[in-house]
Amino acid sequence: MPELPEVESVARQLRRRLVGRRIREVWADPQSRFVDVHAAAGAQVAGLRRRGKYLLAPLSDGRQATNELVMHLGMTGAFRFRGDGWAPDDYVRATFVLDDAVLDFRDVRRFGRLTVVRAGDYAGIPTLDDLGPEPLGAHFRPEDFHRALRRSRMPVKAQLLSQRPVAGVGNIYADEALWQARINPRARRIGRERAARLWETIREVLAAAIEREGTTFRDYQMVNGRSGRNAGFLVAYGQQGRPCPRCGTALRKITVAGRGTTYCPSCQRV
DNA sequence: AGATCGGCCTGGACGC
DNA sequence: TGCGTCCAGGCCGATC
């Protein structure tokens, strides 16, 4: 399940082989919801950056970047170049024919999304339009994070998943950061000190996962087909029943905001 | 306007 | 073996 570290790893690999290339042709599965990705045909890829869990590629018509290709991996999305030990299968939902390569977008569960918008116009993509700051960027400050969390009465985990107080945190890294900060995922009031602690653990958890090129359980793979190495380092997510590494209490699994949530009932108090 | 919830989608795990 | 049921979950849109 690609979150910020996984998308960042994909971006780094994709950038090298995509930027500067012209998209000659685009094929998209008519049953998928990204019909308008055809608008990328004929354009040159002028760049590639990650924003939260989104990949954004400005498209140039030769003079200026008027459009933008917006990509989201969903749950099971992956980019693979033809060759490279990869041959297309039944789950390829879109294909980009480039000058010097063919790039497939494979997505078993079809939660991924590819779309072309006018550059910077995210009105049709509400989460991107209202996306919080980059957690590893200079604009993400503990006091602003505290203020953002106070704007809502939702449980803190639901707030993290909403992408509004901060961008790119999904179910795995939310559980990890909350455990690390000793904050109950259902807590609705987060004081200044706890907000600062969570600010720090979010950054630590994400930075460490980027170093290991993300977390792979089954589906997530990089552009080169390899897996991320972070799965073995998870302390909370998916570890229900195992002893908390901090206090030994059995980790418990509950549902918060409709999502499976693992936490320590002893050292993550509300 | 903010919060909540169901739907999307598929494969895999599990129970009988 | 084979069928049915449930689960995983990011995002979106309908509804309260």
PDB file of C-alpha atoms (C1' of nucleotides) in Angstrom:
ATOM      1  CA  MET A   1       0.000   0.000   0.000  1.00  0.00           C
ATOM      2  CA  PRO A   2       1.961   2.928  -1.280  1.00  0.00           C
ATOM      3  CA  GLU A   3       2.326   5.832   1.116  1.00  0.00           C
ATOM      4  CA  LEU A   4       4.857   8.643   1.025  1.00  0.00           C
ATOM      5  CA  PRO A   5       8.038   6.522   1.278  1.00  0.00           C
ATOM      6  CA  GLU A   6       6.859   4.097  -1.388  1.00  0.00           C
ATOM      7  CA  VAL A   7       5.759   6.877  -3.747  1.00  0.00           C
ATOM      8  CA  GLU A   8       9.029   8.714  -3.144  1.00  0.00           C
ATOM      9  CA  SER A   9      10.985   5.601  -4.078  1.00  0.00           C
ATOM     10  CA  VAL A  10       8.927   5.203  -7.246  1.00  0.00           C
ATOM     11  CA  ALA A  11       9.398   8.883  -8.099  1.00  0.00           C
ATOM     12  CA  ARG A  12      13.181   8.644  -7.839  1.00  0.00           C
ATOM     13  CA  GLN A  13      13.331   5.725 -10.230  1.00  0.00           C
ATOM     14  CA  LEU A  14      10.661   6.972 -12.611  1.00  0.00           C
ATOM     15  CA  ARG A  15      12.240  10.418 -12.887  1.00  0.00           C
ATOM     16  CA  ARG A  16      15.419   9.099 -14.478  1.00  0.00           C
ATOM     17  CA  ARG A  17      13.624   7.364 -17.326  1.00  0.00           C
ATOM     18  CA  LEU A  18      10.618   9.586 -17.864  1.00  0.00           C
ATOM     19  CA  VAL A  19      11.665  13.225 -17.657  1.00  0.00           C
ATOM     20  CA  GLY A  20      12.631  14.713 -21.010  1.00  0.00           C
ATOM     21  CA  ARG A  21      10.889  11.987 -22.975  1.00  0.00           C
ATOM     22  CA  ARG A  22       8.008  12.554 -25.335  1.00  0.00           C
ATOM     23  CA  ILE A  23       4.861  10.502 -24.825  1.00  0.00           C
ATOM     24  CA  ARG A  24       4.101   9.183 -28.294  1.00  0.00           C
ATOM     25  CA  GLU A  25       1.008   7.179 -27.490  1.00  0.00           C
ATOM     26  CA  VAL A  26      -1.210   6.424 -24.534  1.00  0.00           C
ATOM     27  CA  TRP A  27      -3.379   3.365 -24.085  1.00  0.00           C
ATOM     28  CA  ALA A  28      -5.797   3.147 -21.181  1.00  0.00           C
ATOM     29  CA  ASP A  29      -8.181   0.429 -20.093  1.00  0.00           C
ATOM     30  CA  PRO A  30     -11.634   1.715 -21.043  1.00  0.00           C
ATOM     31  CA  GLN A  31     -13.054   0.156 -17.882  1.00  0.00           C
ATOM     32  CA  SER A  32     -10.756   2.201 -15.724  1.00  0.00           C
ATOM     33  CA  ARG A  33     -11.623   5.679 -14.646  1.00  0.00           C
ATOM     34  CA  PHE A  34      -8.726   7.450 -16.356  1.00  0.00           C
ATOM     35  CA  VAL A  35     -10.013   7.991 -19.854  1.00  0.00           C
ATOM     36  CA  ASP A  36      -8.658  11.544 -20.052  1.00  0.00           C
ATOM     37  CA  VAL A  37      -5.086  10.362 -19.665  1.00  0.00           C
ATOM     38  CA  HIS A  38      -5.087  10.209 -23.464  1.00  0.00           C
ATOM     39  CA  ALA A  39      -4.547  13.962 -23.356  1.00  0.00           C
ATOM     40  CA  ALA A  40      -0.923  13.220 -22.450  1.00  0.00           C
ATOM     41  CA  ALA A  41      -0.240  11.873 -25.934  1.00  0.00           C
ATOM     42  CA  GLY A  42       2.176  14.036 -27.908  1.00  0.00           C
ATOM     43  CA  ALA A  43       3.437  15.950 -24.878  1.00  0.00           C
ATOM     44  CA  GLN A  44       6.922  16.029 -23.461  1.00  0.00           C
ATOM     45  CA  VAL A  45       7.428  15.164 -19.791  1.00  0.00           C
ATOM     46  CA  ALA A  46       8.993  18.295 -18.329  1.00  0.00           C
ATOM     47  CA  GLY A  47       9.547  17.034 -14.792  1.00  0.00           C
ATOM     48  CA  LEU A  48       8.380  14.661 -12.095  1.00  0.00           C
ATOM     49  CA  ARG A  49       7.761  15.424  -8.469  1.00  0.00           C
ATOM     50  CA  ARG A  50       6.002  13.801  -5.579  1.00  0.00           C
ATOM     51  CA  ARG A  51       3.380  15.593  -3.519  1.00  0.00           C
ATOM     52  CA  GLY A  52       2.015  13.495  -0.655  1.00  0.00           C
ATOM     53  CA  LYS A  53       1.106  10.209  -2.300  1.00  0.00           C
ATOM     54  CA  TYR A  54       0.677  11.814  -5.713  1.00  0.00           C
ATOM     55  CA  LEU A  55       3.124  11.873  -8.595  1.00  0.00           C
ATOM     56  CA  LEU A  56       2.935  15.055 -10.665  1.00  0.00           C
ATOM     57  CA  ALA A  57       4.480  15.437 -14.097  1.00  0.00           C
ATOM     58  CA  PRO A  58       4.221  18.766 -15.928  1.00  0.00           C
ATOM     59  CA  LEU A  59       3.632  18.187 -19.629  1.00  0.00           C
ATOM     60  CA  SER A  60       5.130  20.539 -22.183  1.00  0.00           C
ATOM     61  CA  ASP A  61       3.696  21.196 -25.622  1.00  0.00           C
ATOM     62  CA  GLY A  62       7.162  22.313 -26.720  1.00  0.00           C
ATOM     63  CA  ARG A  63       7.109  25.814 -25.299  1.00  0.00           C
ATOM     64  CA  GLN A  64       5.458  25.751 -21.901  1.00  0.00           C
ATOM     65  CA  ALA A  65       3.994  23.308 -19.424  1.00  0.00           C
ATOM     66  CA  THR A  66       0.280  23.757 -19.890  1.00  0.00           C
ATOM     67  CA  ASN A  67      -0.955  20.409 -18.640  1.00  0.00           C
ATOM     68  CA  GLU A  68      -0.015  18.132 -15.823  1.00  0.00           C
ATOM     69  CA  LEU A  69      -0.155  14.376 -15.542  1.00  0.00           C
ATOM     70  CA  VAL A  70      -1.419  13.405 -12.080  1.00  0.00           C
ATOM     71  CA  MET A  71      -0.767   9.851 -10.913  1.00  0.00           C
ATOM     72  CA  HIS A  72      -1.851   8.015  -7.774  1.00  0.00           C
ATOM     73  CA  LEU A  73      -0.853   4.416  -7.121  1.00  0.00           C
ATOM     74  CA  GLY A  74      -3.941   3.622  -5.055  1.00  0.00           C
ATOM     75  CA  MET A  75      -3.490   0.355  -3.216  1.00  0.00           C
ATOM     76  CA  THR A  76      -1.735  -1.817  -5.749  1.00  0.00           C
ATOM     77  CA  GLY A  77      -0.482   0.466  -8.516  1.00  0.00           C
ATOM     78  CA  ALA A  78       3.024   0.029  -9.932  1.00  0.00           C
ATOM     79  CA  PHE A  79       4.979   1.379 -12.899  1.00  0.00           C
ATOM     80  CA  ARG A  80       7.129  -1.007 -14.896  1.00  0.00           C
ATOM     81  CA  PHE A  81       9.155  -0.549 -18.064  1.00  0.00           C
ATOM     82  CA  ARG A  82       8.818  -3.229 -20.728  1.00  0.00           C
ATOM     83  CA  GLY A  83      11.776  -5.549 -20.709  1.00  0.00           C
ATOM     84  CA  ASP A  84      13.472  -5.170 -17.358  1.00  0.00           C
ATOM     85  CA  GLY A  85      12.299  -8.683 -16.464  1.00  0.00           C
ATOM     86  CA  TRP A  86       8.736  -7.498 -16.890  1.00  0.00           C
ATOM     87  CA  ALA A  87       6.152  -8.489 -19.480  1.00  0.00           C
ATOM     88  CA  PRO A  88       2.623  -7.080 -19.438  1.00  0.00           C
ATOM     89  CA  ASP A  89      -0.124  -9.181 -17.856  1.00  0.00           C
ATOM     90  CA  ASP A  90      -3.894  -8.912 -17.350  1.00  0.00           C
ATOM     91  CA  TYR A  91      -3.543  -6.171 -14.757  1.00  0.00           C
ATOM     92  CA  VAL A  92      -1.975  -3.512 -16.986  1.00  0.00           C
ATOM     93  CA  ARG A  93      -4.445  -0.602 -16.919  1.00  0.00           C
ATOM     94  CA  ALA A  94      -2.481   1.926 -18.974  1.00  0.00           C
ATOM     95  CA  THR A  95       0.556   2.041 -21.235  1.00  0.00           C
ATOM     96  CA  PHE A  96       2.718   4.997 -22.239  1.00  0.00           C
ATOM     97  CA  VAL A  97       4.774   4.640 -25.398  1.00  0.00           C
ATOM     98  CA  LEU A  98       7.822   6.893 -24.972  1.00  0.00           C
ATOM     99  CA  ASP A  99      10.638   7.792 -27.377  1.00  0.00           C
ATOM    100  CA  ASP A 100      12.921   5.093 -26.070  1.00  0.00           C
ATOM    101  CA  ALA A 101      10.804   2.840 -23.858  1.00  0.00           C
ATOM    102  CA  VAL A 102       7.337   1.530 -23.076  1.00  0.00           C
ATOM    103  CA  LEU A 103       5.982   2.199 -19.591  1.00  0.00           C
ATOM    104  CA  ASP A 104       3.126   0.142 -18.131  1.00  0.00           C
ATOM    105  CA  PHE A 105       0.887   1.049 -15.230  1.00  0.00           C
ATOM    106  CA  ARG A 106      -0.185  -2.146 -13.498  1.00  0.00           C
ATOM    107  CA  ASP A 107      -2.922  -2.052 -10.878  1.00  0.00           C
ATOM    108  CA  VAL A 108      -4.688  -5.168  -9.632  1.00  0.00           C
ATOM    109  CA  ARG A 109      -7.377  -3.491  -7.550  1.00  0.00           C
ATOM    110  CA  ARG A 110      -7.947  -0.487  -9.791  1.00  0.00           C
ATOM    111  CA  PHE A 111      -7.766   2.013  -6.971  1.00  0.00           C
ATOM    112  CA  GLY A 112      -5.043   3.902  -8.774  1.00  0.00           C
ATOM    113  CA  ARG A 113      -5.713   6.969 -10.803  1.00  0.00           C
ATOM    114  CA  LEU A 114      -4.134   8.636 -13.802  1.00  0.00           C
ATOM    115  CA  THR A 115      -5.452  11.917 -15.074  1.00  0.00           C
ATOM    116  CA  VAL A 116      -4.402  14.993 -17.029  1.00  0.00           C
ATOM    117  CA  VAL A 117      -5.361  18.422 -15.713  1.00  0.00           C
ATOM    118  CA  ARG A 118      -4.474  21.988 -16.564  1.00  0.00           C
ATOM    119  CA  ALA A 119      -1.228  22.626 -14.702  1.00  0.00           C
ATOM    120  CA  GLY A 120      -1.955  23.274 -11.048  1.00  0.00           C
ATOM    121  CA  ASP A 121      -5.716  22.952 -11.434  1.00  0.00           C
ATOM    122  CA  TYR A 122      -6.665  20.283  -8.917  1.00  0.00           C
ATOM    123  CA  ALA A 123     -10.324  21.200  -8.534  1.00  0.00           C
ATOM    124  CA  GLY A 124     -11.347  17.718  -9.664  1.00  0.00           C
ATOM    125  CA  ILE A 125      -8.997  16.026  -7.194  1.00  0.00           C
ATOM    126  CA  PRO A 126     -10.208  17.198  -3.774  1.00  0.00           C
ATOM    127  CA  THR A 127      -7.549  15.527  -1.651  1.00  0.00           C
ATOM    128  CA  LEU A 128      -4.733  16.961  -3.754  1.00  0.00           C
ATOM    129  CA  ASP A 129      -6.468  20.325  -3.856  1.00  0.00           C
ATOM    130  CA  ASP A 130      -6.584  20.484  -0.049  1.00  0.00           C
ATOM    131  CA  LEU A 131      -3.354  18.659   0.703  1.00  0.00           C
ATOM    132  CA  GLY A 132      -1.359  19.441   3.841  1.00  0.00           C
ATOM    133  CA  PRO A 133       2.351  20.294   3.914  1.00  0.00           C
ATOM    134  CA  GLU A 134       5.127  17.895   3.028  1.00  0.00           C
ATOM    135  CA  PRO A 135       6.236  16.281   6.308  1.00  0.00           C
ATOM    136  CA  LEU A 136       9.916  16.395   5.386  1.00  0.00           C
ATOM    137  CA  GLY A 137       9.783  19.914   3.963  1.00  0.00           C
ATOM    138  CA  ALA A 138      10.855  23.150   5.646  1.00  0.00           C
ATOM    139  CA  HIS A 139       7.267  24.426   5.713  1.00  0.00           C
ATOM    140  CA  PHE A 140       6.115  21.700   8.076  1.00  0.00           C
ATOM    141  CA  ARG A 141       6.498  23.186  11.550  1.00  0.00           C
ATOM    142  CA  PRO A 142       5.370  21.740  14.886  1.00  0.00           C
ATOM    143  CA  GLU A 143       3.318  24.784  15.849  1.00  0.00           C
ATOM    144  CA  ASP A 144       1.446  24.819  12.528  1.00  0.00           C
ATOM    145  CA  PHE A 145       0.846  21.079  12.855  1.00  0.00           C
ATOM    146  CA  HIS A 146      -0.589  21.597  16.323  1.00  0.00           C
ATOM    147  CA  ARG A 147      -2.898  24.321  15.026  1.00  0.00           C
ATOM    148  CA  ALA A 148      -4.012  22.106  12.107  1.00  0.00           C
ATOM    149  CA  LEU A 149      -4.858  19.231  14.447  1.00  0.00           C
ATOM    150  CA  ARG A 150      -6.915  21.551  16.624  1.00  0.00           C
ATOM    151  CA  ARG A 151      -9.103  22.570  13.708  1.00  0.00           C
ATOM    152  CA  SER A 152     -10.926  19.239  13.784  1.00  0.00           C
ATOM    153  CA  ARG A 153     -12.575  17.050  16.399  1.00  0.00           C
ATOM    154  CA  MET A 154     -11.897  13.825  14.535  1.00  0.00           C
ATOM    155  CA  PRO A 155      -9.665  11.192  16.141  1.00  0.00           C
ATOM    156  CA  VAL A 156      -6.039  12.028  15.499  1.00  0.00           C
ATOM    157  CA  LYS A 157      -5.564   8.984  13.266  1.00  0.00           C
ATOM    158  CA  ALA A 158      -8.521   9.992  11.102  1.00  0.00           C
ATOM    159  CA  GLN A 159      -6.966  13.415  10.785  1.00  0.00           C
ATOM    160  CA  LEU A 160      -3.671  11.972   9.642  1.00  0.00           C
ATOM    161  CA  LEU A 161      -5.404   9.796   7.046  1.00  0.00           C
ATOM    162  CA  SER A 162      -7.337  12.824   5.760  1.00  0.00           C
ATOM    163  CA  GLN A 163      -4.041  14.225   4.377  1.00  0.00           C
ATOM    164  CA  ARG A 164      -4.941  17.712   5.628  1.00  0.00           C
ATOM    165  CA  PRO A 165      -2.670  18.331   8.640  1.00  0.00           C
ATOM    166  CA  VAL A 166       0.192  16.657   6.794  1.00  0.00           C
ATOM    167  CA  ALA A 167       0.599  14.966   3.406  1.00  0.00           C
ATOM    168  CA  GLY A 168       1.531  11.384   2.620  1.00  0.00           C
ATOM    169  CA  VAL A 169       0.795   9.495   5.843  1.00  0.00           C
ATOM    170  CA  GLY A 170      -1.334   6.362   5.337  1.00  0.00           C
ATOM    171  CA  ASN A 171      -2.437   3.524   7.550  1.00  0.00           C
ATOM    172  CA  ILE A 172       0.961   1.935   8.114  1.00  0.00           C
ATOM    173  CA  TYR A 173       2.963   5.025   8.996  1.00  0.00           C
ATOM    174  CA  ALA A 174       0.096   6.525  10.998  1.00  0.00           C
ATOM    175  CA  ASP A 175       0.159   3.509  13.314  1.00  0.00           C
ATOM    176  CA  GLU A 176       3.942   3.601  13.494  1.00  0.00           C
ATOM    177  CA  ALA A 177       4.199   7.326  14.233  1.00  0.00           C
ATOM    178  CA  LEU A 178       1.395   7.253  16.816  1.00  0.00           C
ATOM    179  CA  TRP A 179       3.013   4.317  18.598  1.00  0.00           C
ATOM    180  CA  GLN A 180       6.380   6.047  18.569  1.00  0.00           C
ATOM    181  CA  ALA A 181       4.816   9.231  19.980  1.00  0.00           C
ATOM    182  CA  ARG A 182       2.801   7.271  22.582  1.00  0.00           C
ATOM    183  CA  ILE A 183      -0.456   8.809  21.388  1.00  0.00           C
ATOM    184  CA  ASN A 184      -3.745   6.902  21.281  1.00  0.00           C
ATOM    185  CA  PRO A 185      -5.093   6.789  17.720  1.00  0.00           C
ATOM    186  CA  ARG A 186      -8.558   7.732  19.024  1.00  0.00           C
ATOM    187  CA  ALA A 187      -7.372  10.832  20.873  1.00  0.00           C
ATOM    188  CA  ARG A 188      -9.360  13.885  19.847  1.00  0.00           C
ATOM    189  CA  ARG A 189      -7.473  16.557  21.711  1.00  0.00           C
ATOM    190  CA  ILE A 190      -3.764  16.828  21.067  1.00  0.00           C
ATOM    191  CA  GLY A 191      -1.892  19.358  23.144  1.00  0.00           C
ATOM    192  CA  ARG A 192       1.142  21.327  22.054  1.00  0.00           C
ATOM    193  CA  GLU A 193       3.651  18.925  23.524  1.00  0.00           C
ATOM    194  CA  ARG A 194       2.090  15.801  22.064  1.00  0.00           C
ATOM    195  CA  ALA A 195       1.681  17.512  18.687  1.00  0.00           C
ATOM    196  CA  ALA A 196       5.384  18.326  18.691  1.00  0.00           C
ATOM    197  CA  ARG A 197       6.186  14.732  19.552  1.00  0.00           C
ATOM    198  CA  LEU A 198       3.989  13.428  16.749  1.00  0.00           C
ATOM    199  CA  TRP A 199       5.502  15.967  14.367  1.00  0.00           C
ATOM    200  CA  GLU A 200       8.890  14.492  15.136  1.00  0.00           C
ATOM    201  CA  THR A 201       7.931  10.813  14.974  1.00  0.00           C
ATOM    202  CA  ILE A 202       6.127  11.256  11.646  1.00  0.00           C
ATOM    203  CA  ARG A 203       9.318  12.660  10.204  1.00  0.00           C
ATOM    204  CA  GLU A 204      11.494   9.960  11.742  1.00  0.00           C
ATOM    205  CA  VAL A 205       9.271   7.092  10.642  1.00  0.00           C
ATOM    206  CA  LEU A 206       8.944   8.384   7.074  1.00  0.00           C
ATOM    207  CA  ALA A 207      12.624   9.238   6.688  1.00  0.00           C
ATOM    208  CA  ALA A 208      13.663   5.783   7.909  1.00  0.00           C
ATOM    209  CA  ALA A 209      11.218   4.107   5.518  1.00  0.00           C
ATOM    210  CA  ILE A 210      12.525   6.140   2.583  1.00  0.00           C
ATOM    211  CA  GLU A 211      16.031   4.970   3.443  1.00  0.00           C
ATOM    212  CA  ARG A 212      14.732   1.403   3.123  1.00  0.00           C
ATOM    213  CA  GLU A 213      12.805   2.223  -0.052  1.00  0.00           C
ATOM    214  CA  GLY A 214       9.411   1.621   1.496  1.00  0.00           C
ATOM    215  CA  THR A 215       7.349  -1.212   2.955  1.00  0.00           C
ATOM    216  CA  THR A 216       6.384  -4.208   0.831  1.00  0.00           C
ATOM    217  CA  PHE A 217       3.865  -6.825   1.933  1.00  0.00           C
ATOM    218  CA  ARG A 218       2.783  -8.158  -1.389  1.00  0.00           C
ATOM    219  CA  ASP A 219       1.871  -5.633  -4.034  1.00  0.00           C
ATOM    220  CA  TYR A 220       4.131  -2.659  -3.690  1.00  0.00           C
ATOM    221  CA  GLN A 221       7.153  -2.833  -5.917  1.00  0.00           C
ATOM    222  CA  MET A 222       9.469  -0.279  -7.348  1.00  0.00           C
ATOM    223  CA  VAL A 223       9.984   0.616 -10.979  1.00  0.00           C
ATOM    224  CA  ASN A 224      12.844  -1.882 -11.079  1.00  0.00           C
ATOM    225  CA  GLY A 225      10.569  -4.609  -9.702  1.00  0.00           C
ATOM    226  CA  ARG A 226      12.275  -4.799  -6.346  1.00  0.00           C
ATOM    227  CA  SER A 227      10.638  -4.701  -2.922  1.00  0.00           C
ATOM    228  CA  GLY A 228      11.095  -2.156  -0.170  1.00  0.00           C
ATOM    229  CA  ARG A 229      12.975  -3.318   2.909  1.00  0.00           C
ATOM    230  CA  ASN A 230      10.961  -1.613   5.645  1.00  0.00           C
ATOM    231  CA  ALA A 231       8.431  -4.373   6.406  1.00  0.00           C
ATOM    232  CA  GLY A 232      10.684  -6.087   8.942  1.00  0.00           C
ATOM    233  CA  PHE A 233      11.097  -2.860  10.895  1.00  0.00           C
ATOM    234  CA  LEU A 234       7.412  -2.234  11.647  1.00  0.00           C
ATOM    235  CA  VAL A 235       6.694  -2.029  15.354  1.00  0.00           C
ATOM    236  CA  ALA A 236       2.932  -1.436  15.445  1.00  0.00           C
ATOM    237  CA  TYR A 237       1.210  -1.961  12.090  1.00  0.00           C
ATOM    238  CA  GLY A 238       0.096  -5.568  11.680  1.00  0.00           C
ATOM    239  CA  GLN A 239       1.765  -6.569  14.966  1.00  0.00           C
ATOM    240  CA  GLN A 240      -1.424  -7.124  17.002  1.00  0.00           C
ATOM    241  CA  GLY A 241      -1.010  -9.752  19.703  1.00  0.00           C
ATOM    242  CA  ARG A 242       2.736  -9.288  19.905  1.00  0.00           C
ATOM    243  CA  PRO A 243       4.239  -7.611  22.964  1.00  0.00           C
ATOM    244  CA  CYS A 244       4.774  -3.880  22.799  1.00  0.00           C
ATOM    245  CA  PRO A 245       8.551  -3.390  22.462  1.00  0.00           C
ATOM    246  CA  ARG A 246       8.318  -0.597  25.000  1.00  0.00           C
ATOM    247  CA  CYS A 247       6.255  -2.105  27.820  1.00  0.00           C
ATOM    248  CA  GLY A 248       5.470  -5.702  26.900  1.00  0.00           C
ATOM    249  CA  THR A 249       1.690  -5.293  26.819  1.00  0.00           C
ATOM    250  CA  ALA A 250       0.022  -7.159  23.961  1.00  0.00           C
ATOM    251  CA  LEU A 251      -0.673  -4.801  21.051  1.00  0.00           C
ATOM    252  CA  ARG A 252      -4.378  -4.505  20.278  1.00  0.00           C
ATOM    253  CA  LYS A 253      -6.177  -4.098  16.982  1.00  0.00           C
ATOM    254  CA  ILE A 254      -9.195  -1.794  16.749  1.00  0.00           C
ATOM    255  CA  THR A 255     -11.013   0.132  14.024  1.00  0.00           C
ATOM    256  CA  VAL A 256     -10.533   3.865  13.705  1.00  0.00           C
ATOM    257  CA  ALA A 257     -12.027   5.827  10.826  1.00  0.00           C
ATOM    258  CA  GLY A 258     -12.973   2.504   9.247  1.00  0.00           C
ATOM    259  CA  ARG A 259      -9.343   1.358   9.165  1.00  0.00           C
ATOM    260  CA  GLY A 260      -7.544  -1.415  10.981  1.00  0.00           C
ATOM    261  CA  THR A 261      -5.470   0.194  13.705  1.00  0.00           C
ATOM    262  CA  THR A 262      -2.877  -1.428  15.939  1.00  0.00           C
ATOM    263  CA  TYR A 263      -1.699   0.266  19.112  1.00  0.00           C
ATOM    264  CA  CYS A 264      -0.491  -0.379  22.634  1.00  0.00           C
ATOM    265  CA  PRO A 265      -3.377   0.006  25.105  1.00  0.00           C
ATOM    266  CA  SER A 266      -0.915   0.566  27.920  1.00  0.00           C
ATOM    267  CA  CYS A 267       1.505   3.188  26.677  1.00  0.00           C
ATOM    268  CA  GLN A 268      -0.714   4.915  24.117  1.00  0.00           C
ATOM    269  CA  ARG A 269      -3.277   6.480  26.426  1.00  0.00           C
ATOM    270  CA  VAL A 270      -5.959   8.858  25.200  1.00  0.00           C
TER     271      VAL A 270
ATOM    272  C1'  DA B   1     -19.422  23.072   6.579  1.00  0.00           C
ATOM    273  C1'  DG B   2     -17.752  19.253   9.088  1.00  0.00           C
ATOM    274  C1'  DA B   3     -18.174  14.417  10.181  1.00  0.00           C
ATOM    275  C1'  DT B   4     -19.412   9.787   8.893  1.00  0.00           C
ATOM    276  C1'  DC B   5     -20.112   5.934   6.104  1.00  0.00           C
ATOM    277  C1'  DG B   6     -20.590   2.995   2.098  1.00  0.00           C
ATOM    278  C1'  DG B   7     -18.716   1.909  -2.423  1.00  0.00           C
ATOM    279  C1'  DC B   8     -15.123   1.054  -5.467  1.00  0.00           C
ATOM    280  C1'  DC B   9     -12.033  -3.392  -6.678  1.00  0.00           C
ATOM    281  C1'  DT B  10      -9.640  -7.882  -6.460  1.00  0.00           C
ATOM    282  C1'  DG B  11      -7.078 -11.670  -4.534  1.00  0.00           C
ATOM    283  C1'  DG B  12      -6.076 -14.189  -0.703  1.00  0.00           C
ATOM    284  C1'  DA B  13      -7.114 -16.221   3.749  1.00  0.00           C
ATOM    285  C1'  DC B  14     -10.234 -18.802   6.137  1.00  0.00           C
ATOM    286  C1'  DG B  15     -14.261 -21.830   7.459  1.00  0.00           C
ATOM    287  C1'  DC B  16     -17.207 -25.526   6.408  1.00  0.00           C
TER     288       DC B  16
ATOM    289  C1'  DT C   1     -12.209 -29.456  -3.724  1.00  0.00           C
ATOM    290  C1'  DG C   2     -15.030 -25.865  -3.891  1.00  0.00           C
ATOM    291  C1'  DC C   3     -17.854 -22.552  -2.441  1.00  0.00           C
ATOM    292  C1'  DG C   4     -19.069 -18.566   0.408  1.00  0.00           C
ATOM    293  C1'  DT C   5     -17.600 -14.879   3.386  1.00  0.00           C
ATOM    294  C1'  DC C   6     -14.620 -11.599   5.083  1.00  0.00           C
ATOM    295  C1'  DC C   7     -10.658  -8.575   4.952  1.00  0.00           C
ATOM    296  C1'  DA C   8      -7.185  -5.290   3.144  1.00  0.00           C
ATOM    297  C1'  DG C   9      -7.657   0.264   2.394  1.00  0.00           C
ATOM    298  C1'  DG C  10      -7.003   5.498  -0.306  1.00  0.00           C
ATOM    299  C1'  DC C  11     -10.092   8.230  -1.916  1.00  0.00           C
ATOM    300  C1'  DC C  12     -14.612  10.042  -3.215  1.00  0.00           C
ATOM    301  C1'  DG C  13     -19.262  11.265  -3.014  1.00  0.00           C
ATOM    302  C1'  DA C  14     -23.703  10.968  -0.687  1.00  0.00           C
ATOM    303  C1'  DT C  15     -25.897  11.861   3.441  1.00  0.00           C
ATOM    304  C1'  DC C  16     -26.610  13.446   7.949  1.00  0.00           C
TER     305       DC C  16
END
